[in-house]
PDB file of C-alpha atoms in Angstrom:
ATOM      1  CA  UNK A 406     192.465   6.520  65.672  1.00  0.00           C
ATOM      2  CA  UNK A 407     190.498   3.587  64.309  1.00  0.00           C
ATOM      3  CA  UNK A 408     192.516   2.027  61.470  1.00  0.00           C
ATOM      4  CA  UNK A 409     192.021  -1.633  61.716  1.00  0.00           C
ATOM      5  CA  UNK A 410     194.946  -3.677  62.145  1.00  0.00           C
ATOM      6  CA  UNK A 411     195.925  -6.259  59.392  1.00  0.00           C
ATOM      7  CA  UNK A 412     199.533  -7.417  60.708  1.00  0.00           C
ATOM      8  CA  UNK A 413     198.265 -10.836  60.327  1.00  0.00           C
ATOM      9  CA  UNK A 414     195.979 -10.766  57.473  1.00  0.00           C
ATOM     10  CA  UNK A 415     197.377 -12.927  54.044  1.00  0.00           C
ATOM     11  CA  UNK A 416     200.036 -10.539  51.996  1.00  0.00           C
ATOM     12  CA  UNK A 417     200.656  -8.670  54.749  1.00  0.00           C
ATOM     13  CA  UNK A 418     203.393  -9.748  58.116  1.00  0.00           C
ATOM     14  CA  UNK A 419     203.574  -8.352  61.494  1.00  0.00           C
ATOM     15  CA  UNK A 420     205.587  -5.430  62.330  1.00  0.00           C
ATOM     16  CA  UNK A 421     207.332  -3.836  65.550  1.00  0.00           C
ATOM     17  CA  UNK A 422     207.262  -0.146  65.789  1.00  0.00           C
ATOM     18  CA  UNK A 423     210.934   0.681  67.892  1.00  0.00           C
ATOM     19  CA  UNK A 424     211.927   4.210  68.853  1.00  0.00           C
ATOM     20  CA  UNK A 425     215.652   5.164  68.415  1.00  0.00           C
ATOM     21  CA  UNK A 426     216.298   7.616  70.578  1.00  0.00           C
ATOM     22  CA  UNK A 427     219.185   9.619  72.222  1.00  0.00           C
ATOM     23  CA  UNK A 428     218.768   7.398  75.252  1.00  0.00           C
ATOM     24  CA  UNK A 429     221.135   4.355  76.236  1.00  0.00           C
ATOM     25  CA  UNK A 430     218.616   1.744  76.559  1.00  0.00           C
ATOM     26  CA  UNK A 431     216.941   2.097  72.382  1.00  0.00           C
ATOM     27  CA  UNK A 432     219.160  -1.367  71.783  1.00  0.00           C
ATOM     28  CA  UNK A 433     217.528  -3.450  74.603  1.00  0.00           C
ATOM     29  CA  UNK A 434     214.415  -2.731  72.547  1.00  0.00           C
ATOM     30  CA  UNK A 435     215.546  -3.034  68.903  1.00  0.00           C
ATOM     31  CA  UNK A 436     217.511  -6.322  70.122  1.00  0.00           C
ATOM     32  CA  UNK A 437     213.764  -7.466  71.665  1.00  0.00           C
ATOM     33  CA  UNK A 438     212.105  -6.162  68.318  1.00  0.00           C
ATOM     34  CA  UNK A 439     214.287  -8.046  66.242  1.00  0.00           C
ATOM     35  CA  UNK A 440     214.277 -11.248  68.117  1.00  0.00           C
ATOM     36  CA  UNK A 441     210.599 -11.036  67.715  1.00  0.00           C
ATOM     37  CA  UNK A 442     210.147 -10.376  63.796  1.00  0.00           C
ATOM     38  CA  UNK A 443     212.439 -13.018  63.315  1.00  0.00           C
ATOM     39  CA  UNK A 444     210.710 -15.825  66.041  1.00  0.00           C
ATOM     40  CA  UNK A 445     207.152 -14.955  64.299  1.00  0.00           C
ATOM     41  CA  UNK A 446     208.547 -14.339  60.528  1.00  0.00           C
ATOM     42  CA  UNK A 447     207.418 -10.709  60.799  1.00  0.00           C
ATOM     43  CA  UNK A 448     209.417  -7.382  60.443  1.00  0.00           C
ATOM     44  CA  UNK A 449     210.522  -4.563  62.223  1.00  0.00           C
ATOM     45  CA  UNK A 450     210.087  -0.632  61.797  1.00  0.00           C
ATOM     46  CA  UNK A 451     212.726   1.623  63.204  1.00  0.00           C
ATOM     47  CA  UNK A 452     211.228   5.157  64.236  1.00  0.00           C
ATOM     48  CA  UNK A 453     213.585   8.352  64.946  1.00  0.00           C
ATOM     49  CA  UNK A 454     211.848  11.902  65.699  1.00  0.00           C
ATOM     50  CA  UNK A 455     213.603  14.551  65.317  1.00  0.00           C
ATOM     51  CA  UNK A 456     211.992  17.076  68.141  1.00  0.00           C
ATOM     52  CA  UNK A 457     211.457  20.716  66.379  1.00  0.00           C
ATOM     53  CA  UNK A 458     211.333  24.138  67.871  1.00  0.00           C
ATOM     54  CA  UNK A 459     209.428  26.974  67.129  1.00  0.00           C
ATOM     55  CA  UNK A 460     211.703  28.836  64.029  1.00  0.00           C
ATOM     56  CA  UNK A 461     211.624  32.076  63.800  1.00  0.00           C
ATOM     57  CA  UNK A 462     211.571  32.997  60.119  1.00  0.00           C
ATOM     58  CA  UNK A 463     214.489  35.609  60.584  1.00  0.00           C
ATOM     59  CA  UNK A 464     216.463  32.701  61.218  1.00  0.00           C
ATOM     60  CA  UNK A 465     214.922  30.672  58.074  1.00  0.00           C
ATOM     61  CA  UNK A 466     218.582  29.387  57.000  1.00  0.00           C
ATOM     62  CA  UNK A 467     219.851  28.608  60.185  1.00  0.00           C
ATOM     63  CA  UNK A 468     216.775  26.484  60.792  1.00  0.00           C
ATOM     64  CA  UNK A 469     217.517  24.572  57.073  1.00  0.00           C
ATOM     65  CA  UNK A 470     220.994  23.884  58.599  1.00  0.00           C
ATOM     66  CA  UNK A 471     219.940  22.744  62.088  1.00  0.00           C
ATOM     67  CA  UNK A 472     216.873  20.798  60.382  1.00  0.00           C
ATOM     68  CA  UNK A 473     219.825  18.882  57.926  1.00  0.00           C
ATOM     69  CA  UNK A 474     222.229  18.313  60.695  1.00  0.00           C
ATOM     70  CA  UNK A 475     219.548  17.016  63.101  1.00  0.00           C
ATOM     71  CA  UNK A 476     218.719  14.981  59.638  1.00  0.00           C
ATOM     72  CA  UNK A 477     221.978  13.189  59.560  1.00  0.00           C
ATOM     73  CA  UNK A 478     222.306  12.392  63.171  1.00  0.00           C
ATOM     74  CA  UNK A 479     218.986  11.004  62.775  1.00  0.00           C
ATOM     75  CA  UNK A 480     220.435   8.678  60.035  1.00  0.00           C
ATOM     76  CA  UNK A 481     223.425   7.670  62.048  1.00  0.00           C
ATOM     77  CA  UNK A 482     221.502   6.380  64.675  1.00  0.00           C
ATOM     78  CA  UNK A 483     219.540   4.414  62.383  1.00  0.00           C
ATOM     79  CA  UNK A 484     222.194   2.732  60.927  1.00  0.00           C
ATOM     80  CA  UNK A 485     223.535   2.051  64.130  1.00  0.00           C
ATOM     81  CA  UNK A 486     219.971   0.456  65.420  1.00  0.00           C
ATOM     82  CA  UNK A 487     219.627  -1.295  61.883  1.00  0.00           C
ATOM     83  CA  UNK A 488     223.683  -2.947  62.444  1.00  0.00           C
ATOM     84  CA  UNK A 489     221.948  -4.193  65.907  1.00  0.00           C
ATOM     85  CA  UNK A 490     219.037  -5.765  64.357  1.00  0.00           C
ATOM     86  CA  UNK A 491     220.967  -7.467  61.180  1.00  0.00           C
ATOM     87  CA  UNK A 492     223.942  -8.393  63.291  1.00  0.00           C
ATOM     88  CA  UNK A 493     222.966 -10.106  66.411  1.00  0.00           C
ATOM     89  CA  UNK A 494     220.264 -12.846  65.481  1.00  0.00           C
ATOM     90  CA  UNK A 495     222.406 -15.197  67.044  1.00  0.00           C
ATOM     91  CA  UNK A 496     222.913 -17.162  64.142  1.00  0.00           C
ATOM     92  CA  UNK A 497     219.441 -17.069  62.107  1.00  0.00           C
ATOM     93  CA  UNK A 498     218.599 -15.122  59.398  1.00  0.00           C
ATOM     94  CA  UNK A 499     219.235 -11.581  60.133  1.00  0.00           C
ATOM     95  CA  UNK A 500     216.343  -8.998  59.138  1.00  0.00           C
ATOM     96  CA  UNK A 501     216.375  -5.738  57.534  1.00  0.00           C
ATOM     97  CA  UNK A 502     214.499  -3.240  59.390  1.00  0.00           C
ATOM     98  CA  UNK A 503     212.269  -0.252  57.948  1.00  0.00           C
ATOM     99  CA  UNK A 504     213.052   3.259  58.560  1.00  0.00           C
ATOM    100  CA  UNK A 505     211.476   6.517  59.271  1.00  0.00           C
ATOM    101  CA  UNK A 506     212.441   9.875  60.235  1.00  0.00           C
ATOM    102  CA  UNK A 507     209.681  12.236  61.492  1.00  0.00           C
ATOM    103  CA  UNK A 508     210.114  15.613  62.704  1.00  0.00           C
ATOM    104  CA  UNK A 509     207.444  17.112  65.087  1.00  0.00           C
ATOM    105  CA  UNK A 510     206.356  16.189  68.960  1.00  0.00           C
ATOM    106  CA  UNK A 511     207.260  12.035  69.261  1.00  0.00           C
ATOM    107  CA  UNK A 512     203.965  10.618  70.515  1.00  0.00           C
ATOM    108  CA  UNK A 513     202.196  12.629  67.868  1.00  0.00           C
ATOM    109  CA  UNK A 514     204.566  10.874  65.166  1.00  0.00           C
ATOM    110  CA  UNK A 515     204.329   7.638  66.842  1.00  0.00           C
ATOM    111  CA  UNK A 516     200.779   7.513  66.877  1.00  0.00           C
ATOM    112  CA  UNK A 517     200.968   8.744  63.074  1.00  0.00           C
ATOM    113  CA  UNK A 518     203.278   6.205  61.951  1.00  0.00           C
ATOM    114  CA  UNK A 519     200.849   3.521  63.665  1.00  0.00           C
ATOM    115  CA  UNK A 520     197.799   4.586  61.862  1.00  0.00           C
ATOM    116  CA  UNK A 521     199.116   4.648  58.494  1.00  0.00           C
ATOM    117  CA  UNK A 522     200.628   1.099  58.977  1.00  0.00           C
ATOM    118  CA  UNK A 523     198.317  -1.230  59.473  1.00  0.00           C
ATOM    119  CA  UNK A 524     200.862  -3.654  59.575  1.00  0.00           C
ATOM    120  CA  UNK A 525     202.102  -2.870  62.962  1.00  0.00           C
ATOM    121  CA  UNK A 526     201.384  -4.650  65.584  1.00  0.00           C
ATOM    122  CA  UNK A 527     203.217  -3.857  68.383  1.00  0.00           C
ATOM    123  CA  UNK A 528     205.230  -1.064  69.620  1.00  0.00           C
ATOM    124  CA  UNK A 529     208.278  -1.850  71.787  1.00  0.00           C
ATOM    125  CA  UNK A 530     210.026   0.903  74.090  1.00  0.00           C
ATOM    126  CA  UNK A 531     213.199  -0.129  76.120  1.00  0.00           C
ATOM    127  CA  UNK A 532     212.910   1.274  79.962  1.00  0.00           C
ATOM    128  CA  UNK A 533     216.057   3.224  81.934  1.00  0.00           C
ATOM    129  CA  UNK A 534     216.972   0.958  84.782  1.00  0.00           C
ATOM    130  CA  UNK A 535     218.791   3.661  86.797  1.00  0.00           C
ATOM    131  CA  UNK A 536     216.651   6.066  89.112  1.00  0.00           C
ATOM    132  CA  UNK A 537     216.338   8.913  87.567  1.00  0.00           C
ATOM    133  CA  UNK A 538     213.105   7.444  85.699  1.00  0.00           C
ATOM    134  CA  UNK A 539     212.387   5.128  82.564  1.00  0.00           C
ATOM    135  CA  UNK A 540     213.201   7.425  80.271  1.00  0.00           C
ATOM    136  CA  UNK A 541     211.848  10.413  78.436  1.00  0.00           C
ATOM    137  CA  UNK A 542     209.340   8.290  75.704  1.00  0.00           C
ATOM    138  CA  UNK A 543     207.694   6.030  78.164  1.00  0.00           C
ATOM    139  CA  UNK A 544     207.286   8.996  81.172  1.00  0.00           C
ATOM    140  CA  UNK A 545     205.298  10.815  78.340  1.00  0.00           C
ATOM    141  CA  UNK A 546     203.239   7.907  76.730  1.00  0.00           C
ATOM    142  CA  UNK A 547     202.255   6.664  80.040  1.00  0.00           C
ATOM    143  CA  UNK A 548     199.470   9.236  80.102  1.00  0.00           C
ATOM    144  CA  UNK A 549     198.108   8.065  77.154  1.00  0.00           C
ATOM    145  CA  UNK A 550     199.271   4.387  76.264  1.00  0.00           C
ATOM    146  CA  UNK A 551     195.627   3.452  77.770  1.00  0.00           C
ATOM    147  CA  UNK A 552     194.121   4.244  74.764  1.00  0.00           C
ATOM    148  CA  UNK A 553     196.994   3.151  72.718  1.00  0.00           C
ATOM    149  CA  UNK A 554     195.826   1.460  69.279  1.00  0.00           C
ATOM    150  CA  UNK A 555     198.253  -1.299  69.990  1.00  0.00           C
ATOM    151  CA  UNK A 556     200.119  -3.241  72.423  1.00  0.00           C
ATOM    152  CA  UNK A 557     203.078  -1.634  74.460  1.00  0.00           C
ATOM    153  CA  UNK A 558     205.670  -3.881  75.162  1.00  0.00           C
ATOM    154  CA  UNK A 559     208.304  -2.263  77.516  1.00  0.00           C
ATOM    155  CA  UNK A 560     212.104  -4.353  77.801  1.00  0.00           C
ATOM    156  CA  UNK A 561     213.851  -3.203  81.007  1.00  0.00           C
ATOM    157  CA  UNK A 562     217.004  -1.499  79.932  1.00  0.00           C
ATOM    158  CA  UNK A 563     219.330  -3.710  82.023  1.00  0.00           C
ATOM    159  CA  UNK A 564     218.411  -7.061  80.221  1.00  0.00           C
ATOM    160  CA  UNK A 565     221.423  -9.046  78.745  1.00  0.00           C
ATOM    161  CA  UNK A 566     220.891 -10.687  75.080  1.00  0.00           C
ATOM    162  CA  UNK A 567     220.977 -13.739  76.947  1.00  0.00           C
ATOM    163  CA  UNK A 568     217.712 -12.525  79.100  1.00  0.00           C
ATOM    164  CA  UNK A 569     216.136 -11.156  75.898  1.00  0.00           C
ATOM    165  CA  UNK A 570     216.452 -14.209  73.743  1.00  0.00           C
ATOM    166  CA  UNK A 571     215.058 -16.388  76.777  1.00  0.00           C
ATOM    167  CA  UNK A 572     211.888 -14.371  76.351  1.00  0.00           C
ATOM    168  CA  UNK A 573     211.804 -13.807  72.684  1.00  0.00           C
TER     169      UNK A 573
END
């Protein structure tokens, strides 16, 4: 991946790249995100992957229903995230984050989604604080964020909005 970065380049504005997940801790990092975009006048991009399984074609139209359903989930959640990101700016101008849906394995998309946006400049996970681990996104990016095109910025899941805006 070599697309050049332009996030801060005239006519175009930094973005965040969050994941919205199934997992509790996707608002620490869309509250971070959003914090962010609107400290540094940039923008935020809301990512949901919907995780596919090998179809067989026998079961074509139960695939088209599964794919649809997992669709609209995936738009729930999004408008859930994108209510977090508009409605808790404590008082400045809310922003109104991008969306994607991707279907497919999620680093793969992640990694797509950064190289044709050159307007992204960071990507920001939130991590699990229990023990069972940080969660299923960063456990598999760790083996490859080294050689991530951008900077990972990780928000430990049990921050409170007061901890995040301290540090954004």
């Amino acid at each position: 991946m070599t697309t050049q970065r332009r996030s801060y380049e005239t006519g175009h504005k930094p973005k965040c790249l969050v994941i919205v997940d199934d997992t509790a801790e996707w608002d620490r990092a869309v509250y971070y995100a959003s914090r962010w975009a609107i400290r540094v006048g940039g923008g935020v991009l809301m990512l949901r992957v919907i995780e596919t399984e090998d179809q067989n074609q026998q079961w074509l139209g139960v695939a088209d229903i599964m794919r649809a359903e997992a669709e609209e989930a995936a738009n729930e959640a999004l408008d859930r995230a994108a209510g977090r990101a508009a409605g808790r700016a404590n008082g400045i101008a809310a922003i109104t984050p991008e969306r994607v849906i991707r279907e497919g394995d999620p680093t793969e998309q992640i990694l797509d989604v950064i190289d044709k946006d050159v307007d992204i400049a960071m990507l920001v996970l939130a991590a699990n604080p229990g023990a069972e681990g940080p969660g299923p996104i960063i456990t598999t990016m760790a083996k490859t964020v080294g050689a991530f095109p951008i900077p990972v910025t990780i928000v430990p899941g049990g921050l409170s909005d007061a901890e995040i805006d301290a540090l954004s």
